Each structure stands twice: as structure tokens, then as C-alpha cells.
Short mmCIF file of C-alpha atoms in Angstrom, two decimals:
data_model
loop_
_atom_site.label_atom_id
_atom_site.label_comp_id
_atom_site.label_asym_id
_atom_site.label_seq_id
_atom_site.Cartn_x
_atom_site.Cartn_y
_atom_site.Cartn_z
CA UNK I 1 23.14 12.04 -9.30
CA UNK I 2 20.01 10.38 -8.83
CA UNK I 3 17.91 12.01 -6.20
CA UNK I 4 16.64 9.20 -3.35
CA UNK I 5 12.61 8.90 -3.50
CA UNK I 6 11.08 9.40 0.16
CA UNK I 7 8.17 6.55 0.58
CA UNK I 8 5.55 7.07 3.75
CA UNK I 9 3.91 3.80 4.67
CA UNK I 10 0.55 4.99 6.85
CA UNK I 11 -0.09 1.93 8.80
CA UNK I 12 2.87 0.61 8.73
CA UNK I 13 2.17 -1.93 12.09
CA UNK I 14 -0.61 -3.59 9.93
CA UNK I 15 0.23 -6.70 8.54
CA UNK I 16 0.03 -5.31 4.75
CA UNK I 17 2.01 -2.19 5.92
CA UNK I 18 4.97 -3.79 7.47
CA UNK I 19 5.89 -6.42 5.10
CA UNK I 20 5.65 -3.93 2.03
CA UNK I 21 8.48 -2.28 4.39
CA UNK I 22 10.22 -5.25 4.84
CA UNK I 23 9.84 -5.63 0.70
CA UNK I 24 11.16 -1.91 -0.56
CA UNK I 25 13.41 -1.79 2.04
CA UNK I 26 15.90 -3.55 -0.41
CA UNK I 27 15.15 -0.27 -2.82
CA UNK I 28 16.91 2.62 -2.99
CA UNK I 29 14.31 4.51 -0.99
CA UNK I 30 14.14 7.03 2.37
CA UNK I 31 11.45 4.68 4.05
CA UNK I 32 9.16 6.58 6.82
CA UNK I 33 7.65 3.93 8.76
CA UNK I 34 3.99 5.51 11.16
CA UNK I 35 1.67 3.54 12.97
CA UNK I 36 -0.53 4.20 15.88
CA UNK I 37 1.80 0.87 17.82
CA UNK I 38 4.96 2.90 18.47
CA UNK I 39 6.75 -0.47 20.19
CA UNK I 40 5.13 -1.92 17.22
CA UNK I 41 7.34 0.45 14.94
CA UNK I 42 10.05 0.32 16.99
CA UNK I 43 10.36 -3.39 16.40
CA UNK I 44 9.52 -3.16 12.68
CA UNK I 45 12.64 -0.74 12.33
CA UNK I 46 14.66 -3.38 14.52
CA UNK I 47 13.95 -6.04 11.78
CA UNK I 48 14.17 -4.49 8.88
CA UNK I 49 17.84 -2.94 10.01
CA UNK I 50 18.47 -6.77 10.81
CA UNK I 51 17.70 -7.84 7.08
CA UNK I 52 19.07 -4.57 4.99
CA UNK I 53 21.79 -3.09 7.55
CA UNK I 54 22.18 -0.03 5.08
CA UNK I 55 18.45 0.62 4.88
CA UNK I 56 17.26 3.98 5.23
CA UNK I 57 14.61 3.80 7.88
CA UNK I 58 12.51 5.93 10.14
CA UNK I 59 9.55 5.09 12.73
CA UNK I 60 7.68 8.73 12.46
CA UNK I 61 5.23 9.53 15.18
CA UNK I 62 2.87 11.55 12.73
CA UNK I 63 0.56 11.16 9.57
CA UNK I 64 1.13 14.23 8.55
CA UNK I 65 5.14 15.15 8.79
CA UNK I 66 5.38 11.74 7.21
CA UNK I 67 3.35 12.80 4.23
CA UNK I 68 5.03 15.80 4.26
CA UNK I 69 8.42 14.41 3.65
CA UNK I 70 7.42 11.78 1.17
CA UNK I 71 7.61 11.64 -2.63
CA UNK I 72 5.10 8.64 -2.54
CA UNK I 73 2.67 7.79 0.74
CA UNK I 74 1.60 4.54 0.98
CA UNK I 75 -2.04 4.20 2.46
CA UNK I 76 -1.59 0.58 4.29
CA UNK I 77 -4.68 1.36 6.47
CA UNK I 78 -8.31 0.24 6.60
CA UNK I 79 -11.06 1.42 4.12
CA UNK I 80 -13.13 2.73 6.75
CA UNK I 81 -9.91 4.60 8.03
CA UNK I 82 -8.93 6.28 4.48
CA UNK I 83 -11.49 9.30 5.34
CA UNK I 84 -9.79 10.73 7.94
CA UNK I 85 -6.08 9.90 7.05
CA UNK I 86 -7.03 11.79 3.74
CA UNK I 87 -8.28 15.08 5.85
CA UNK I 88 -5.50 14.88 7.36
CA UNK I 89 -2.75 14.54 4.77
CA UNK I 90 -4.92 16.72 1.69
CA UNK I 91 -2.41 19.66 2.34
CA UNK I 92 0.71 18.05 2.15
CA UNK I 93 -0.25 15.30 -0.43
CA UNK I 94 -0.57 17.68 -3.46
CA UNK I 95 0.82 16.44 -6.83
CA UNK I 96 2.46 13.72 -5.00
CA UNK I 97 1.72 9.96 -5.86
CA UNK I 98 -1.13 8.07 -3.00
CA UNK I 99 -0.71 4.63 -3.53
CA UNK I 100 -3.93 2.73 -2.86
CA UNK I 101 -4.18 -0.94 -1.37
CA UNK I 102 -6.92 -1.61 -0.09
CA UNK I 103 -10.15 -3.73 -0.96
CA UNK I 104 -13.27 -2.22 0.66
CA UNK I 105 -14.38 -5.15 2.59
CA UNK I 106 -17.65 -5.67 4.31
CA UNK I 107 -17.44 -6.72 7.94
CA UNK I 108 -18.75 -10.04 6.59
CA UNK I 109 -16.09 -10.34 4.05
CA UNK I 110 -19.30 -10.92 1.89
CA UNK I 111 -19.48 -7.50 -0.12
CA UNK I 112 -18.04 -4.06 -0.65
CA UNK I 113 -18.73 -0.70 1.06
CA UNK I 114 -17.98 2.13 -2.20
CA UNK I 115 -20.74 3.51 -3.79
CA UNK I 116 -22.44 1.32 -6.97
CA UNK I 117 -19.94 2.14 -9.67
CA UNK I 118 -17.04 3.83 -8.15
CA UNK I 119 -14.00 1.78 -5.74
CA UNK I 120 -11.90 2.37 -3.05
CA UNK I 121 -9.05 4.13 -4.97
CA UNK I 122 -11.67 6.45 -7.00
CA UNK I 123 -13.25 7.59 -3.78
CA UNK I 124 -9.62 8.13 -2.59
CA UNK I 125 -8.95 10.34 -5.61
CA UNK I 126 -12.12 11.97 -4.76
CA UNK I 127 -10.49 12.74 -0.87
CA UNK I 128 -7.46 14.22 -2.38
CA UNK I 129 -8.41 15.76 -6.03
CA UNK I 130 -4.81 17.61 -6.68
CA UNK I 131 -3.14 14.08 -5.80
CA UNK I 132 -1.88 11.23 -7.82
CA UNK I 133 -3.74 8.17 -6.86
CA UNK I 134 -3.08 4.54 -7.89
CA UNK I 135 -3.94 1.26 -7.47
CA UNK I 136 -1.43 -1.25 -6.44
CA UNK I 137 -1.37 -4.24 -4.51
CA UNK I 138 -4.81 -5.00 -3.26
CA UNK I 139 -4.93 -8.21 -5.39
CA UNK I 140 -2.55 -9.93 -3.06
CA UNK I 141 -2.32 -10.96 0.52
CA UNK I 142 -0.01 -10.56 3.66
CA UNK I 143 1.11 -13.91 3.45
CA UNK I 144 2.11 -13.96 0.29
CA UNK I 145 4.62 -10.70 0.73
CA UNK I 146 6.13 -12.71 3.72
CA UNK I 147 7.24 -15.22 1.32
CA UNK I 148 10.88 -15.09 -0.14
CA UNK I 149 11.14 -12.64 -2.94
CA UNK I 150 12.10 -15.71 -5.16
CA UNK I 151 9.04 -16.93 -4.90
CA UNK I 152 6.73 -14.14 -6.16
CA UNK I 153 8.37 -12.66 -9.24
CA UNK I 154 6.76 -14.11 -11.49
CA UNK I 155 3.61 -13.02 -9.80
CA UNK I 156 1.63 -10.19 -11.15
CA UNK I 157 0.60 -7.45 -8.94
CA UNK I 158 -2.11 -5.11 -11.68
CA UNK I 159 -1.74 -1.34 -11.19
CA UNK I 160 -4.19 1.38 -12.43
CA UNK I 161 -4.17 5.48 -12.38
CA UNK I 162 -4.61 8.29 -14.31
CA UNK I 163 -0.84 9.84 -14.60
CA UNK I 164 1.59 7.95 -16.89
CA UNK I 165 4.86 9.47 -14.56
CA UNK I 166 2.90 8.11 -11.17
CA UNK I 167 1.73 4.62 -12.84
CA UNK I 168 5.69 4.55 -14.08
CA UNK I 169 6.95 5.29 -10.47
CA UNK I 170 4.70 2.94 -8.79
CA UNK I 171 5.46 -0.08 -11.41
CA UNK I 172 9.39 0.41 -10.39
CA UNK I 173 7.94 0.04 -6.43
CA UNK I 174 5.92 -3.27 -7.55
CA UNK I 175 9.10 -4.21 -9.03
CA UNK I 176 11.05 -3.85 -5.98
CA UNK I 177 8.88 -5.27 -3.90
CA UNK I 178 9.59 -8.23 -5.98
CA UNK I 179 6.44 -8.78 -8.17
CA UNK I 180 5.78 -8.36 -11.77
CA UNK I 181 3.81 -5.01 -12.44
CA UNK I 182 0.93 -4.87 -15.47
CA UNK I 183 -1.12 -1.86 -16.00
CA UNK I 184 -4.33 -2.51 -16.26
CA UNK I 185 -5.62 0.98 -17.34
CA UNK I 186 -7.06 3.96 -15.51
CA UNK I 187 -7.81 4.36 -12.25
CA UNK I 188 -11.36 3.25 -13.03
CA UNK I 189 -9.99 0.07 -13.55
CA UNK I 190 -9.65 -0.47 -9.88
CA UNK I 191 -13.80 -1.00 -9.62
CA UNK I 192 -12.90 -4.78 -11.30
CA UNK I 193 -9.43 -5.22 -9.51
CA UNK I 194 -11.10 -4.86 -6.45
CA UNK I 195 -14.35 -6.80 -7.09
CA UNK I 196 -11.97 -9.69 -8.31
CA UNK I 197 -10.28 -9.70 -5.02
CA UNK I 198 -13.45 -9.85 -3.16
CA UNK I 199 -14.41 -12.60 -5.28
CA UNK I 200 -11.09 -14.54 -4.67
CA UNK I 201 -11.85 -13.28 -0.73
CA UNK I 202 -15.04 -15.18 -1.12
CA UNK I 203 -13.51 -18.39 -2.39
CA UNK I 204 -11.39 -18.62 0.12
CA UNK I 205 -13.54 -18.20 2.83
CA UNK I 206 -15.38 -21.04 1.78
CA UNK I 207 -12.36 -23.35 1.99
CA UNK I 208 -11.28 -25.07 5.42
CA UNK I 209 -9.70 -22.88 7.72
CA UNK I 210 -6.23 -24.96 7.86
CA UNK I 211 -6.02 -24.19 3.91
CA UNK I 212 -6.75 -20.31 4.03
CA UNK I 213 -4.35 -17.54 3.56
CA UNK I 214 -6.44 -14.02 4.33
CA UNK I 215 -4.47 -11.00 5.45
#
């Protein structure tokens, strides 16, 4: 008997956050949903029953008994935020996977905030040393995960980390959420998955509003 994986989504009333719920809800996954918006989660729960009847899904009032219960957490939350989820998760995220999405944006949009040489997901690593952090999908946007499935598997999503089991596991979730998973390499690799997406930020940005698709 195969043993069901528990996933935390921290942030899950973001945009990012609640339509990788809406994605792995499909999986065969225990799905704890937190967010700081409990009507917000409340709602999120309401649609995602609506969509996957038989989903296993839980609005949790707290960071830390959702990290607690997970196999994987999912940090759906801000780069500036990341500091103090982290303090407050370190005990209960040991030898579990962290997956990290996001790009370390400037207010401007213009530039990153990690240190010359490092990224978002090493400094994560750094936050929680006895974790397993990856990389996964910073390179793509809101939008594009609240477009039909059919649409985006043939899409690649890169991943990048340090522990072949946690890469594994996290290339099934990619999978599920209904992307095509490459592994880029370790979790330094993140320093140029992230710069691309800035660049690709950048671009955009520079387009005409009507044509844009930021998270």
C-alpha cells in the first residue's frame, strides 16, 4: 500500500499558492491549504472540492502544525517573507523536502534582493540547513497555472537541489501539476533560473500593459 504524501502550501491565498492547489489537487496527495485570508481559504477549499469532489483538502490556521504534518511544504510566499516563515517552521521542517518558488524581486521589478552569488532557494537552504530545499516553479507565472492542464504539458518547469530522492519527489509534483519537469542541476543552479526569470520579468514589463501576463 502506497502511503499518501502530505503537501503544506504556505501562502496558499496568494495567487501562485492557490492555483498550485487547484493543480495537485488532482494528485494523490493530503493537501494542507494556510494563509493569513481565512475567508480567503475557506473559499479556496470551496473550489477546489467543486473541481476534484474526492480531494483531500484542509484550510489550516497555522504555519507551523501545517509543516508539521507535511511530507513536502510548499513556500508560496514572498521573498521578503521567507525569513520568518523559516524561523518559524526550522523545527518541524527537518529532513523534509522545502520547495522553493519564488524569484527575489526588487520592488521595481528591476533587480534582485540575494546576496551577489547566492539566490533565493540557497539562502532558503541556508534558513533551514537539516532541510531538503528545491527549486521549482519560479520560471512560470500565475496565469499560466490557471490555464487548462492541456495546455501546459508540454511546458517545462526546471527544478534544482541537492538530494536525488527530494529532486525525484518534487519532479512527480511538477508532473502533476501538469508541466514537464527537467533538472537542471544543484541547487546552485537556481542563481541562473532565477536571474532568467527576472530577465523574462523585465521583458515583459516593457511590453504594453494589455499584452502582459505578471503574477
Amino acid at each position: 500500500m502506497i502511503t499518501r504524501q502530505t503537501i503544506a502550501i504556505i501562502g496558499a491565498t496568494g495567487n501562485m499558492g492557490a492555483a498550485l492547489a487547484k493543480r495537485l489537487a488532482k494528485g494523490n496527495y493530503r493537501i494542507l491549504l494556510f494563509g493569513k485570508k481565512e475567508n480567503t481559504l475557506q473559499e479556496l477549499e470551496q473550489s477546489i472540492i467543486r473541481d476534484y469532489p474526492f480531494a483531500d483538502i484542509e484550510p489550516i490556521t497555522c504555519s507551523y502544525a501545517a509543516s508539521w504534518e507535511a511530507d513536502i511544504i510548499l513556500l508560496a510566499v514572498p521573498y521578503v517573507a521567507e525569513k520568518e516563515i523559516a524561523a518559524r517552521i526550522r523545527d518541524v521542517a527537518n529532513q523534509k523536502i522545502v520547495i522553493s518558488i519564488t524569484n527575489p524581486l526588487n520592488e521595481n521589478f528591476d533587480g534582485l534582493l540575494t546576496p551577489s552569488g547566492s539566490s533565493a532557494a540557497e539562502e532558503l537552504q541556508k534558513l533551514l540547513p537539516h532541510s531538503k530545499v528545491i527549486k521549482a516553479f519560479n520560471t512560470i507565472f500565475a496565469a499560466e497555472l490557471a490555464a487548462p492542464a492541456m495546455n501546459t504539458q508540454s511546458m517545462e518547469v526546471p527544478v534544482a537541489g541537492d538530494d536525488a530522492e527530494a529532486l525525484s519527489a518534487v519532479c512527480e509534483l511538477v508532473q502533476i501539476a501538469g508541466f514537464r519537469p527537467v533538472i537542471k542541476g544543484t541547487l546552485a543552479a537556481s542563481r541562473l533560473l532565477e536571474a532568467a526569470q527576472l530577465e523574462k520579468i523585465i521583458a515583459l514589463h516593457k511590453q504594453p500593459v494589455s499584452t502582459q501576463t505578471l503574477k
